[in-house]
Amino acid sequence: MEHQRENLSAALAGLLAREHSEGGLTLGEVFRRIGDRGFGLLLVVLALPSALPLPAAGYSTPFGILMAILALQMLAGRPTPWLPERAARLKLSGKFIDMMLGFFSKFFRKVEFLIRPRLPWVVSRPGRAFLGVLVLIMACLMILPIPLTNTFPAFVIFLTGIGLTEEDGLFSIFAGLLGVVSTALYAVVIYIFIKFGLEGIEMIKEWIKSAAGLAG
C-alpha cells in the first residue's frame, strides 16, 4: 500500500504543537520534524517571517543567507538539505513561532485544495536545480539592505517551498513567473538607487508604504 504523505497544514500544526509542549523551537528541531519533506518545508518555514505581514525584524538577512545555502545544495543535487550546526541551534522565539505557524496553518487549510501533485518533472531532481537558481536569486535579493523590499522575494521562495513540499510542478512554475517579476522590480529599485542615492531609497519607501496603504 502506498504511503500517504502528511499534508502541509498538518505538518505545520505538528510543529506548533511541539512548540507548545516543549516551550520553544530551534531550526534543528524544525529540520528533524520535517523528515522527508526536505528542502520544500524548510524553505516555507524560513521564508514565512518575511513573506507575510508579521513583525519579523532581523529575520530577513540571516534567513536569506540560510536559504541561499539551501539553494546551492539544490543546485548541487543533494537529495536532502544540510544546515550548519550554528544555524541548527538558532532558537525561534515561542511567541513568534506560535503566531507564524498558527497563522499559516489556518491560511493553508483554506487554500490547500488548490494544490496537488502534478507536473512531477518540474519538482524532480533536474527541475529542483532550476528552482535552486530561482531560490538563490530571491535569497540574494532578500539580503540586499533595501528597507521594506524583502516581502516579494520571500513570498516567491515561500510559494516555491509549497510547490516542492506538495510536489506541485504547476505551483512551482507560478512561483518562477513571480520570481521573474520580482527580479524586474528589483532592477528598477537598484537603478533608482544608483541614480538618486539615499533620496531614491526614501522615494521607494514612501511608494511602498503608499501602495500598502500605510502612508499618513
PDB file of N, CA and C in Angstrom, residues 91-193:
ATOM      1  N   LYS A  91      17.529  29.627  17.998  1.00  0.00           N
ATOM      2  CA  LYS A  91      16.263  29.498  18.714  1.00  0.00           C
ATOM      3  C   LYS A  91      15.252  30.501  18.172  1.00  0.00           C
ATOM      4  N   LEU A  92      14.083  30.004  17.823  1.00  0.00           N
ATOM      5  CA  LEU A  92      12.984  30.854  17.404  1.00  0.00           C
ATOM      6  C   LEU A  92      12.142  31.168  18.635  1.00  0.00           C
ATOM      7  N   SER A  93      11.792  32.437  18.808  1.00  0.00           N
ATOM      8  CA  SER A  93      11.025  32.813  19.995  1.00  0.00           C
ATOM      9  C   SER A  93       9.668  32.123  19.988  1.00  0.00           C
ATOM     10  N   GLY A  94       9.249  31.670  21.159  1.00  0.00           N
ATOM     11  CA  GLY A  94       7.994  30.931  21.256  1.00  0.00           C
ATOM     12  C   GLY A  94       6.797  31.722  20.776  1.00  0.00           C
ATOM     13  N   LYS A  95       6.736  33.006  21.165  1.00  0.00           N
ATOM     14  CA  LYS A  95       5.592  33.834  20.776  1.00  0.00           C
ATOM     15  C   LYS A  95       5.541  34.017  19.271  1.00  0.00           C
ATOM     16  N   PHE A  96       6.719  34.253  18.680  1.00  0.00           N
ATOM     17  CA  PHE A  96       6.760  34.476  17.236  1.00  0.00           C
ATOM     18  C   PHE A  96       6.427  33.210  16.455  1.00  0.00           C
ATOM     19  N   ILE A  97       7.027  32.065  16.841  1.00  0.00           N
ATOM     20  CA  ILE A  97       6.760  30.833  16.110  1.00  0.00           C
ATOM     21  C   ILE A  97       5.305  30.418  16.274  1.00  0.00           C
ATOM     22  N   ASP A  98       4.727  30.701  17.428  1.00  0.00           N
ATOM     23  CA  ASP A  98       3.308  30.415  17.655  1.00  0.00           C
ATOM     24  C   ASP A  98       2.456  31.204  16.664  1.00  0.00           C
ATOM     25  N   MET A  99       2.710  32.505  16.562  1.00  0.00           N
ATOM     26  CA  MET A  99       1.943  33.350  15.655  1.00  0.00           C
ATOM     27  C   MET A  99       2.174  32.960  14.200  1.00  0.00           C
ATOM     28  N   MET A 100       3.417  32.709  13.842  1.00  0.00           N
ATOM     29  CA  MET A 100       3.770  32.401  12.472  1.00  0.00           C
ATOM     30  C   MET A 100       3.138  31.095  11.994  1.00  0.00           C
ATOM     31  N   LEU A 101       3.351  30.022  12.739  1.00  0.00           N
ATOM     32  CA  LEU A 101       2.829  28.727  12.313  1.00  0.00           C
ATOM     33  C   LEU A 101       1.320  28.641  12.483  1.00  0.00           C
ATOM     34  N   GLY A 102       0.790  29.279  13.523  1.00  0.00           N
ATOM     35  CA  GLY A 102      -0.654  29.278  13.705  1.00  0.00           C
ATOM     36  C   GLY A 102      -1.355  29.971  12.563  1.00  0.00           C
ATOM     37  N   PHE A 103      -0.817  31.138  12.139  1.00  0.00           N
ATOM     38  CA  PHE A 103      -1.400  31.876  11.015  1.00  0.00           C
ATOM     39  C   PHE A 103      -1.362  31.034   9.749  1.00  0.00           C
ATOM     40  N   PHE A 104      -0.204  30.419   9.480  1.00  0.00           N
ATOM     41  CA  PHE A 104      -0.076  29.683   8.232  1.00  0.00           C
ATOM     42  C   PHE A 104      -0.922  28.415   8.226  1.00  0.00           C
ATOM     43  N   SER A 105      -1.010  27.740   9.354  1.00  0.00           N
ATOM     44  CA  SER A 105      -1.836  26.532   9.403  1.00  0.00           C
ATOM     45  C   SER A 105      -3.287  26.854   9.041  1.00  0.00           C
ATOM     46  N   LYS A 106      -3.802  27.962   9.579  1.00  0.00           N
ATOM     47  CA  LYS A 106      -5.175  28.362   9.259  1.00  0.00           C
ATOM     48  C   LYS A 106      -5.299  28.780   7.806  1.00  0.00           C
ATOM     49  N   PHE A 107      -4.302  29.546   7.324  1.00  0.00           N
ATOM     50  CA  PHE A 107      -4.313  30.004   5.944  1.00  0.00           C
ATOM     51  C   PHE A 107      -4.270  28.844   4.967  1.00  0.00           C
ATOM     52  N   PHE A 108      -3.360  27.885   5.228  1.00  0.00           N
ATOM     53  CA  PHE A 108      -3.154  26.822   4.252  1.00  0.00           C
ATOM     54  C   PHE A 108      -4.334  25.869   4.185  1.00  0.00           C
ATOM     55  N   ARG A 109      -5.013  25.660   5.312  1.00  0.00           N
ATOM     56  CA  ARG A 109      -6.183  24.785   5.274  1.00  0.00           C
ATOM     57  C   ARG A 109      -7.268  25.323   4.348  1.00  0.00           C
ATOM     58  N   LYS A 110      -7.252  26.634   4.119  1.00  0.00           N
ATOM     59  CA  LYS A 110      -8.263  27.247   3.256  1.00  0.00           C
ATOM     60  C   LYS A 110      -7.908  27.160   1.774  1.00  0.00           C
ATOM     61  N   VAL A 111      -6.623  26.995   1.464  1.00  0.00           N
ATOM     62  CA  VAL A 111      -6.213  27.029   0.053  1.00  0.00           C
ATOM     63  C   VAL A 111      -5.590  25.720  -0.435  1.00  0.00           C
ATOM     64  N   GLU A 112      -5.340  24.772   0.472  1.00  0.00           N
ATOM     65  CA  GLU A 112      -4.611  23.588   0.042  1.00  0.00           C
ATOM     66  C   GLU A 112      -5.383  22.717  -0.942  1.00  0.00           C
ATOM     67  N   PHE A 113      -6.717  22.913  -1.055  1.00  0.00           N
ATOM     68  CA  PHE A 113      -7.472  22.145  -2.038  1.00  0.00           C
ATOM     69  C   PHE A 113      -7.077  22.536  -3.461  1.00  0.00           C
ATOM     70  N   LEU A 114      -6.441  23.707  -3.624  1.00  0.00           N
ATOM     71  CA  LEU A 114      -5.990  24.141  -4.940  1.00  0.00           C
ATOM     72  C   LEU A 114      -4.655  23.516  -5.326  1.00  0.00           C
ATOM     73  N   ILE A 115      -3.965  22.915  -4.348  1.00  0.00           N
ATOM     74  CA  ILE A 115      -2.602  22.424  -4.562  1.00  0.00           C
ATOM     75  C   ILE A 115      -2.598  20.904  -4.516  1.00  0.00           C
ATOM     76  N   ARG A 116      -1.993  20.288  -5.522  1.00  0.00           N
ATOM     77  CA  ARG A 116      -1.956  18.828  -5.580  1.00  0.00           C
ATOM     78  C   ARG A 116      -0.767  18.391  -6.430  1.00  0.00           C
ATOM     79  N   PRO A 117      -0.324  17.147  -6.309  1.00  0.00           N
ATOM     80  CA  PRO A 117       0.795  16.669  -7.134  1.00  0.00           C
ATOM     81  C   PRO A 117       0.462  16.716  -8.621  1.00  0.00           C
ATOM     82  N   ARG A 118       1.280  17.374  -9.401  1.00  0.00           N
ATOM     83  CA  ARG A 118       1.112  17.454 -10.864  1.00  0.00           C
ATOM     84  C   ARG A 118       2.420  17.963 -11.480  1.00  0.00           C
ATOM     85  N   LEU A 119       2.588  17.695 -12.774  1.00  0.00           N
ATOM     86  CA  LEU A 119       3.811  18.038 -13.495  1.00  0.00           C
ATOM     87  C   LEU A 119       5.046  17.630 -12.693  1.00  0.00           C
ATOM     88  N   PRO A 120       5.190  16.346 -12.388  1.00  0.00           N
ATOM     89  CA  PRO A 120       6.277  15.911 -11.491  1.00  0.00           C
ATOM     90  C   PRO A 120       7.671  16.230 -12.001  1.00  0.00           C
ATOM     91  N   TRP A 121       7.850  16.385 -13.325  1.00  0.00           N
ATOM     92  CA  TRP A 121       9.181  16.668 -13.852  1.00  0.00           C
ATOM     93  C   TRP A 121       9.717  18.008 -13.346  1.00  0.00           C
ATOM     94  N   VAL A 122       8.803  18.934 -12.992  1.00  0.00           N
ATOM     95  CA  VAL A 122       9.235  20.246 -12.514  1.00  0.00           C
ATOM     96  C   VAL A 122       9.915  20.134 -11.149  1.00  0.00           C
ATOM     97  N   VAL A 123       9.431  19.217 -10.302  1.00  0.00           N
ATOM     98  CA  VAL A 123       9.995  19.076  -8.959  1.00  0.00           C
ATOM     99  C   VAL A 123      10.905  17.849  -8.850  1.00  0.00           C
ATOM    100  N   SER A 124      11.273  17.254  -9.999  1.00  0.00           N
ATOM    101  CA  SER A 124      12.249  16.174  -9.994  1.00  0.00           C
ATOM    102  C   SER A 124      13.632  16.754  -9.713  1.00  0.00           C
ATOM    103  N   ARG A 125      14.648  15.913  -9.633  1.00  0.00           N
ATOM    104  CA  ARG A 125      15.988  16.413  -9.299  1.00  0.00           C
ATOM    105  C   ARG A 125      16.495  17.427 -10.319  1.00  0.00           C
ATOM    106  N   PRO A 126      16.371  17.189 -11.652  1.00  0.00           N
ATOM    107  CA  PRO A 126      16.789  18.238 -12.601  1.00  0.00           C
ATOM    108  C   PRO A 126      15.959  19.513 -12.445  1.00  0.00           C
ATOM    109  N   GLY A 127      14.658  19.358 -12.218  1.00  0.00           N
ATOM    110  CA  GLY A 127      13.812  20.529 -12.023  1.00  0.00           C
ATOM    111  C   GLY A 127      14.181  21.294 -10.777  1.00  0.00           C
ATOM    112  N   ARG A 128      14.583  20.572  -9.717  1.00  0.00           N
ATOM    113  CA  ARG A 128      14.970  21.234  -8.476  1.00  0.00           C
ATOM    114  C   ARG A 128      16.206  22.100  -8.669  1.00  0.00           C
ATOM    115  N   ALA A 129      17.062  21.746  -9.640  1.00  0.00           N
ATOM    116  CA  ALA A 129      18.233  22.577  -9.919  1.00  0.00           C
ATOM    117  C   ALA A 129      17.793  23.946 -10.436  1.00  0.00           C
ATOM    118  N   PHE A 130      16.792  23.960 -11.326  1.00  0.00           N
ATOM    119  CA  PHE A 130      16.261  25.245 -11.808  1.00  0.00           C
ATOM    120  C   PHE A 130      15.633  26.027 -10.657  1.00  0.00           C
ATOM    121  N   LEU A 131      14.852  25.336  -9.829  1.00  0.00           N
ATOM    122  CA  LEU A 131      14.238  26.007  -8.684  1.00  0.00           C
ATOM    123  C   LEU A 131      15.300  26.513  -7.713  1.00  0.00           C
ATOM    124  N   GLY A 132      16.424  25.794  -7.637  1.00  0.00           N
ATOM    125  CA  GLY A 132      17.531  26.251  -6.802  1.00  0.00           C
ATOM    126  C   GLY A 132      18.080  27.585  -7.286  1.00  0.00           C
ATOM    127  N   VAL A 133      18.172  27.765  -8.610  1.00  0.00           N
ATOM    128  CA  VAL A 133      18.611  29.049  -9.172  1.00  0.00           C
ATOM    129  C   VAL A 133      17.641  30.149  -8.759  1.00  0.00           C
ATOM    130  N   LEU A 134      16.338  29.843  -8.878  1.00  0.00           N
ATOM    131  CA  LEU A 134      15.305  30.812  -8.502  1.00  0.00           C
ATOM    132  C   LEU A 134      15.432  31.199  -7.028  1.00  0.00           C
ATOM    133  N   VAL A 135      15.558  30.201  -6.151  1.00  0.00           N
ATOM    134  CA  VAL A 135      15.666  30.470  -4.713  1.00  0.00           C
ATOM    135  C   VAL A 135      16.939  31.260  -4.409  1.00  0.00           C
ATOM    136  N   LEU A 136      18.034  30.933  -5.076  1.00  0.00           N
ATOM    137  CA  LEU A 136      19.296  31.636  -4.843  1.00  0.00           C
ATOM    138  C   LEU A 136      19.170  33.114  -5.198  1.00  0.00           C
ATOM    139  N   ILE A 137      18.560  33.406  -6.342  1.00  0.00           N
ATOM    140  CA  ILE A 137      18.381  34.803  -6.759  1.00  0.00           C
ATOM    141  C   ILE A 137      17.495  35.544  -5.760  1.00  0.00           C
ATOM    142  N   MET A 138      16.366  34.902  -5.380  1.00  0.00           N
ATOM    143  CA  MET A 138      15.447  35.557  -4.450  1.00  0.00           C
ATOM    144  C   MET A 138      16.092  35.754  -3.076  1.00  0.00           C
ATOM    145  N   ALA A 139      16.884  34.777  -2.623  1.00  0.00           N
ATOM    146  CA  ALA A 139      17.553  34.902  -1.325  1.00  0.00           C
ATOM    147  C   ALA A 139      18.560  36.046  -1.346  1.00  0.00           C
ATOM    148  N   CYS A 140      19.291  36.185  -2.450  1.00  0.00           N
ATOM    149  CA  CYS A 140      20.248  37.290  -2.567  1.00  0.00           C
ATOM    150  C   CYS A 140      19.527  38.635  -2.568  1.00  0.00           C
ATOM    151  N   LEU A 141      18.361  38.700  -3.207  1.00  0.00           N
ATOM    152  CA  LEU A 141      17.579  39.938  -3.188  1.00  0.00           C
ATOM    153  C   LEU A 141      17.107  40.260  -1.772  1.00  0.00           C
ATOM    154  N   MET A 142      16.754  39.213  -1.009  1.00  0.00           N
ATOM    155  CA  MET A 142      16.348  39.434   0.384  1.00  0.00           C
ATOM    156  C   MET A 142      17.486  40.005   1.227  1.00  0.00           C
ATOM    157  N   ILE A 143      18.709  39.604   0.920  1.00  0.00           N
ATOM    158  CA  ILE A 143      19.860  40.022   1.718  1.00  0.00           C
ATOM    159  C   ILE A 143      20.236  41.481   1.457  1.00  0.00           C
ATOM    160  N   LEU A 144      19.868  42.002   0.278  1.00  0.00           N
ATOM    161  CA  LEU A 144      20.206  43.385  -0.033  1.00  0.00           C
ATOM    162  C   LEU A 144      19.628  44.331   1.027  1.00  0.00           C
ATOM    163  N   PRO A 145      20.411  45.286   1.491  1.00  0.00           N
ATOM    164  CA  PRO A 145      19.948  46.183   2.567  1.00  0.00           C
ATOM    165  C   PRO A 145      19.057  47.309   2.058  1.00  0.00           C
ATOM    166  N   ILE A 146      17.934  46.948   1.472  1.00  0.00           N
ATOM    167  CA  ILE A 146      16.981  47.934   0.971  1.00  0.00           C
ATOM    168  C   ILE A 146      15.713  47.800   1.797  1.00  0.00           C
ATOM    169  N   PRO A 147      15.357  48.803   2.584  1.00  0.00           N
ATOM    170  CA  PRO A 147      14.214  48.674   3.500  1.00  0.00           C
ATOM    171  C   PRO A 147      12.902  48.373   2.786  1.00  0.00           C
ATOM    172  N   LEU A 148      12.075  47.557   3.442  1.00  0.00           N
ATOM    173  CA  LEU A 148      10.703  47.268   3.017  1.00  0.00           C
ATOM    174  C   LEU A 148      10.607  46.559   1.677  1.00  0.00           C
ATOM    175  N   THR A 149      11.702  45.917   1.220  1.00  0.00           N
ATOM    176  CA  THR A 149      11.644  45.241  -0.078  1.00  0.00           C
ATOM    177  C   THR A 149      11.929  43.744   0.034  1.00  0.00           C
ATOM    178  N   ASN A 150      11.803  43.170   1.217  1.00  0.00           N
ATOM    179  CA  ASN A 150      12.083  41.743   1.393  1.00  0.00           C
ATOM    180  C   ASN A 150      10.876  40.864   1.107  1.00  0.00           C
ATOM    181  N   THR A 151       9.682  41.431   1.174  1.00  0.00           N
ATOM    182  CA  THR A 151       8.471  40.615   1.150  1.00  0.00           C
ATOM    183  C   THR A 151       8.289  39.866  -0.160  1.00  0.00           C
ATOM    184  N   PHE A 152       8.463  40.542  -1.291  1.00  0.00           N
ATOM    185  CA  PHE A 152       8.175  39.911  -2.575  1.00  0.00           C
ATOM    186  C   PHE A 152       9.089  38.709  -2.847  1.00  0.00           C
ATOM    187  N   PRO A 153      10.433  38.836  -2.759  1.00  0.00           N
ATOM    188  CA  PRO A 153      11.270  37.651  -2.987  1.00  0.00           C
ATOM    189  C   PRO A 153      11.035  36.554  -1.956  1.00  0.00           C
ATOM    190  N   ALA A 154      10.752  36.942  -0.689  1.00  0.00           N
ATOM    191  CA  ALA A 154      10.457  35.920   0.319  1.00  0.00           C
ATOM    192  C   ALA A 154       9.179  35.171  -0.033  1.00  0.00           C
ATOM    193  N   PHE A 155       8.195  35.885  -0.562  1.00  0.00           N
ATOM    194  CA  PHE A 155       6.940  35.248  -0.958  1.00  0.00           C
ATOM    195  C   PHE A 155       7.158  34.283  -2.111  1.00  0.00           C
ATOM    196  N   VAL A 156       8.063  34.629  -3.039  1.00  0.00           N
ATOM    197  CA  VAL A 156       8.392  33.723  -4.144  1.00  0.00           C
ATOM    198  C   VAL A 156       9.012  32.434  -3.595  1.00  0.00           C
ATOM    199  N   ILE A 157       9.944  32.567  -2.631  1.00  0.00           N
ATOM    200  CA  ILE A 157      10.556  31.380  -2.027  1.00  0.00           C
ATOM    201  C   ILE A 157       9.512  30.572  -1.265  1.00  0.00           C
ATOM    202  N   PHE A 158       8.635  31.271  -0.568  1.00  0.00           N
ATOM    203  CA  PHE A 158       7.534  30.635   0.165  1.00  0.00           C
ATOM    204  C   PHE A 158       6.685  29.777  -0.776  1.00  0.00           C
ATOM    205  N   LEU A 159       6.303  30.327  -1.932  1.00  0.00           N
ATOM    206  CA  LEU A 159       5.498  29.577  -2.907  1.00  0.00           C
ATOM    207  C   LEU A 159       6.293  28.418  -3.502  1.00  0.00           C
ATOM    208  N   THR A 160       7.581  28.643  -3.752  1.00  0.00           N
ATOM    209  CA  THR A 160       8.425  27.570  -4.277  1.00  0.00           C
ATOM    210  C   THR A 160       8.498  26.419  -3.281  1.00  0.00           C
ATOM    211  N   GLY A 161       8.625  26.758  -1.996  1.00  0.00           N
ATOM    212  CA  GLY A 161       8.661  25.719  -0.967  1.00  0.00           C
ATOM    213  C   GLY A 161       7.381  24.918  -0.918  1.00  0.00           C
ATOM    214  N   ILE A 162       6.236  25.589  -1.074  1.00  0.00           N
ATOM    215  CA  ILE A 162       4.955  24.873  -1.105  1.00  0.00           C
ATOM    216  C   ILE A 162       4.909  23.920  -2.293  1.00  0.00           C
ATOM    217  N   GLY A 163       5.329  24.423  -3.467  1.00  0.00           N
ATOM    218  CA  GLY A 163       5.328  23.568  -4.658  1.00  0.00           C
ATOM    219  C   GLY A 163       6.192  22.336  -4.490  1.00  0.00           C
ATOM    220  N   LEU A 164       7.377  22.499  -3.879  1.00  0.00           N
ATOM    221  CA  LEU A 164       8.261  21.356  -3.638  1.00  0.00           C
ATOM    222  C   LEU A 164       7.662  20.395  -2.624  1.00  0.00           C
ATOM    223  N   THR A 165       7.115  20.947  -1.540  1.00  0.00           N
ATOM    224  CA  THR A 165       6.578  20.108  -0.468  1.00  0.00           C
ATOM    225  C   THR A 165       5.404  19.271  -0.954  1.00  0.00           C
ATOM    226  N   GLU A 166       4.526  19.894  -1.721  1.00  0.00           N
ATOM    227  CA  GLU A 166       3.328  19.201  -2.208  1.00  0.00           C
ATOM    228  C   GLU A 166       3.531  18.557  -3.571  1.00  0.00           C
ATOM    229  N   GLU A 167       4.786  18.627  -4.115  1.00  0.00           N
ATOM    230  CA  GLU A 167       5.114  18.049  -5.415  1.00  0.00           C
ATOM    231  C   GLU A 167       4.197  18.581  -6.507  1.00  0.00           C
ATOM    232  N   ASP A 168       3.917  19.878  -6.443  1.00  0.00           N
ATOM    233  CA  ASP A 168       3.046  20.542  -7.404  1.00  0.00           C
ATOM    234  C   ASP A 168       3.907  21.358  -8.365  1.00  0.00           C
ATOM    235  N   GLY A 169       4.187  20.786  -9.535  1.00  0.00           N
ATOM    236  CA  GLY A 169       5.022  21.457 -10.518  1.00  0.00           C
ATOM    237  C   GLY A 169       4.392  22.720 -11.066  1.00  0.00           C
ATOM    238  N   LEU A 170       3.076  22.718 -11.244  1.00  0.00           N
ATOM    239  CA  LEU A 170       2.398  23.902 -11.769  1.00  0.00           C
ATOM    240  C   LEU A 170       2.530  25.066 -10.797  1.00  0.00           C
ATOM    241  N   PHE A 171       2.397  24.792  -9.512  1.00  0.00           N
ATOM    242  CA  PHE A 171       2.557  25.823  -8.493  1.00  0.00           C
ATOM    243  C   PHE A 171       3.981  26.364  -8.513  1.00  0.00           C
ATOM    244  N   SER A 172       4.958  25.485  -8.719  1.00  0.00           N
ATOM    245  CA  SER A 172       6.352  25.914  -8.779  1.00  0.00           C
ATOM    246  C   SER A 172       6.603  26.796  -9.997  1.00  0.00           C
ATOM    247  N   ILE A 173       5.957  26.476 -11.128  1.00  0.00           N
ATOM    248  CA  ILE A 173       6.095  27.312 -12.326  1.00  0.00           C
ATOM    249  C   ILE A 173       5.527  28.710 -12.049  1.00  0.00           C
ATOM    250  N   PHE A 174       4.380  28.750 -11.362  1.00  0.00           N
ATOM    251  CA  PHE A 174       3.787  30.038 -10.982  1.00  0.00           C
ATOM    252  C   PHE A 174       4.754  30.843 -10.118  1.00  0.00           C
ATOM    253  N   ALA A 175       5.404  30.172  -9.173  1.00  0.00           N
ATOM    254  CA  ALA A 175       6.395  30.850  -8.328  1.00  0.00           C
ATOM    255  C   ALA A 175       7.542  31.391  -9.176  1.00  0.00           C
ATOM    256  N   GLY A 176       7.964  30.617 -10.185  1.00  0.00           N
ATOM    257  CA  GLY A 176       9.036  31.066 -11.067  1.00  0.00           C
ATOM    258  C   GLY A 176       8.664  32.319 -11.849  1.00  0.00           C
ATOM    259  N   LEU A 177       7.421  32.376 -12.315  1.00  0.00           N
ATOM    260  CA  LEU A 177       6.962  33.563 -13.038  1.00  0.00           C
ATOM    261  C   LEU A 177       6.962  34.791 -12.126  1.00  0.00           C
ATOM    262  N   LEU A 178       6.510  34.594 -10.883  1.00  0.00           N
ATOM    263  CA  LEU A 178       6.562  35.697  -9.914  1.00  0.00           C
ATOM    264  C   LEU A 178       8.008  36.115  -9.631  1.00  0.00           C
ATOM    265  N   GLY A 179       8.916  35.131  -9.674  1.00  0.00           N
ATOM    266  CA  GLY A 179      10.323  35.442  -9.465  1.00  0.00           C
ATOM    267  C   GLY A 179      10.879  36.342 -10.560  1.00  0.00           C
ATOM    268  N   VAL A 180      10.442  36.123 -11.799  1.00  0.00           N
ATOM    269  CA  VAL A 180      10.868  36.985 -12.912  1.00  0.00           C
ATOM    270  C   VAL A 180      10.384  38.410 -12.674  1.00  0.00           C
ATOM    271  N   VAL A 181       9.111  38.546 -12.256  1.00  0.00           N
ATOM    272  CA  VAL A 181       8.555  39.871 -11.964  1.00  0.00           C
ATOM    273  C   VAL A 181       9.325  40.531 -10.822  1.00  0.00           C
ATOM    274  N   SER A 182       9.619  39.755  -9.778  1.00  0.00           N
ATOM    275  CA  SER A 182      10.352  40.287  -8.628  1.00  0.00           C
ATOM    276  C   SER A 182      11.731  40.789  -9.036  1.00  0.00           C
ATOM    277  N   THR A 183      12.423  40.017  -9.881  1.00  0.00           N
ATOM    278  CA  THR A 183      13.753  40.421 -10.335  1.00  0.00           C
ATOM    279  C   THR A 183      13.693  41.715 -11.129  1.00  0.00           C
ATOM    280  N   ALA A 184      12.660  41.849 -11.975  1.00  0.00           N
ATOM    281  CA  ALA A 184      12.487  43.080 -12.749  1.00  0.00           C
ATOM    282  C   ALA A 184      12.247  44.278 -11.838  1.00  0.00           C
ATOM    283  N   LEU A 185      11.434  44.079 -10.795  1.00  0.00           N
ATOM    284  CA  LEU A 185      11.162  45.167  -9.853  1.00  0.00           C
ATOM    285  C   LEU A 185      12.432  45.582  -9.125  1.00  0.00           C
ATOM    286  N   TYR A 186      13.246  44.610  -8.741  1.00  0.00           N
ATOM    287  CA  TYR A 186      14.490  44.934  -8.057  1.00  0.00           C
ATOM    288  C   TYR A 186      15.459  45.661  -8.976  1.00  0.00           C
ATOM    289  N   ALA A 187      15.440  45.309 -10.267  1.00  0.00           N
ATOM    290  CA  ALA A 187      16.294  46.026 -11.220  1.00  0.00           C
ATOM    291  C   ALA A 187      15.922  47.507 -11.256  1.00  0.00           C
ATOM    292  N   VAL A 188      14.615  47.778 -11.197  1.00  0.00           N
ATOM    293  CA  VAL A 188      14.154  49.168 -11.166  1.00  0.00           C
ATOM    294  C   VAL A 188      14.610  49.851  -9.876  1.00  0.00           C
ATOM    295  N   VAL A 189      14.475  49.129  -8.732  1.00  0.00           N
ATOM    296  CA  VAL A 189      14.886  49.684  -7.440  1.00  0.00           C
ATOM    297  C   VAL A 189      16.378  50.020  -7.440  1.00  0.00           C
ATOM    298  N   ILE A 190      17.197  49.108  -7.949  1.00  0.00           N
ATOM    299  CA  ILE A 190      18.644  49.328  -7.981  1.00  0.00           C
ATOM    300  C   ILE A 190      18.986  50.502  -8.892  1.00  0.00           C
ATOM    301  N   TYR A 191      18.286  50.606 -10.023  1.00  0.00           N
ATOM    302  CA  TYR A 191      18.513  51.739 -10.932  1.00  0.00           C
ATOM    303  C   TYR A 191      18.200  53.059 -10.231  1.00  0.00           C
ATOM    304  N   ILE A 192      17.072  53.110  -9.509  1.00  0.00           N
ATOM    305  CA  ILE A 192      16.700  54.333  -8.790  1.00  0.00           C
ATOM    306  C   ILE A 192      17.738  54.670  -7.730  1.00  0.00           C
ATOM    307  N   PHE A 193      18.241  53.630  -7.036  1.00  0.00           N
ATOM    308  CA  PHE A 193      19.253  53.855  -6.004  1.00  0.00           C
ATOM    309  C   PHE A 193      20.534  54.426  -6.620  1.00  0.00           C
TER     310      PHE A 193
END
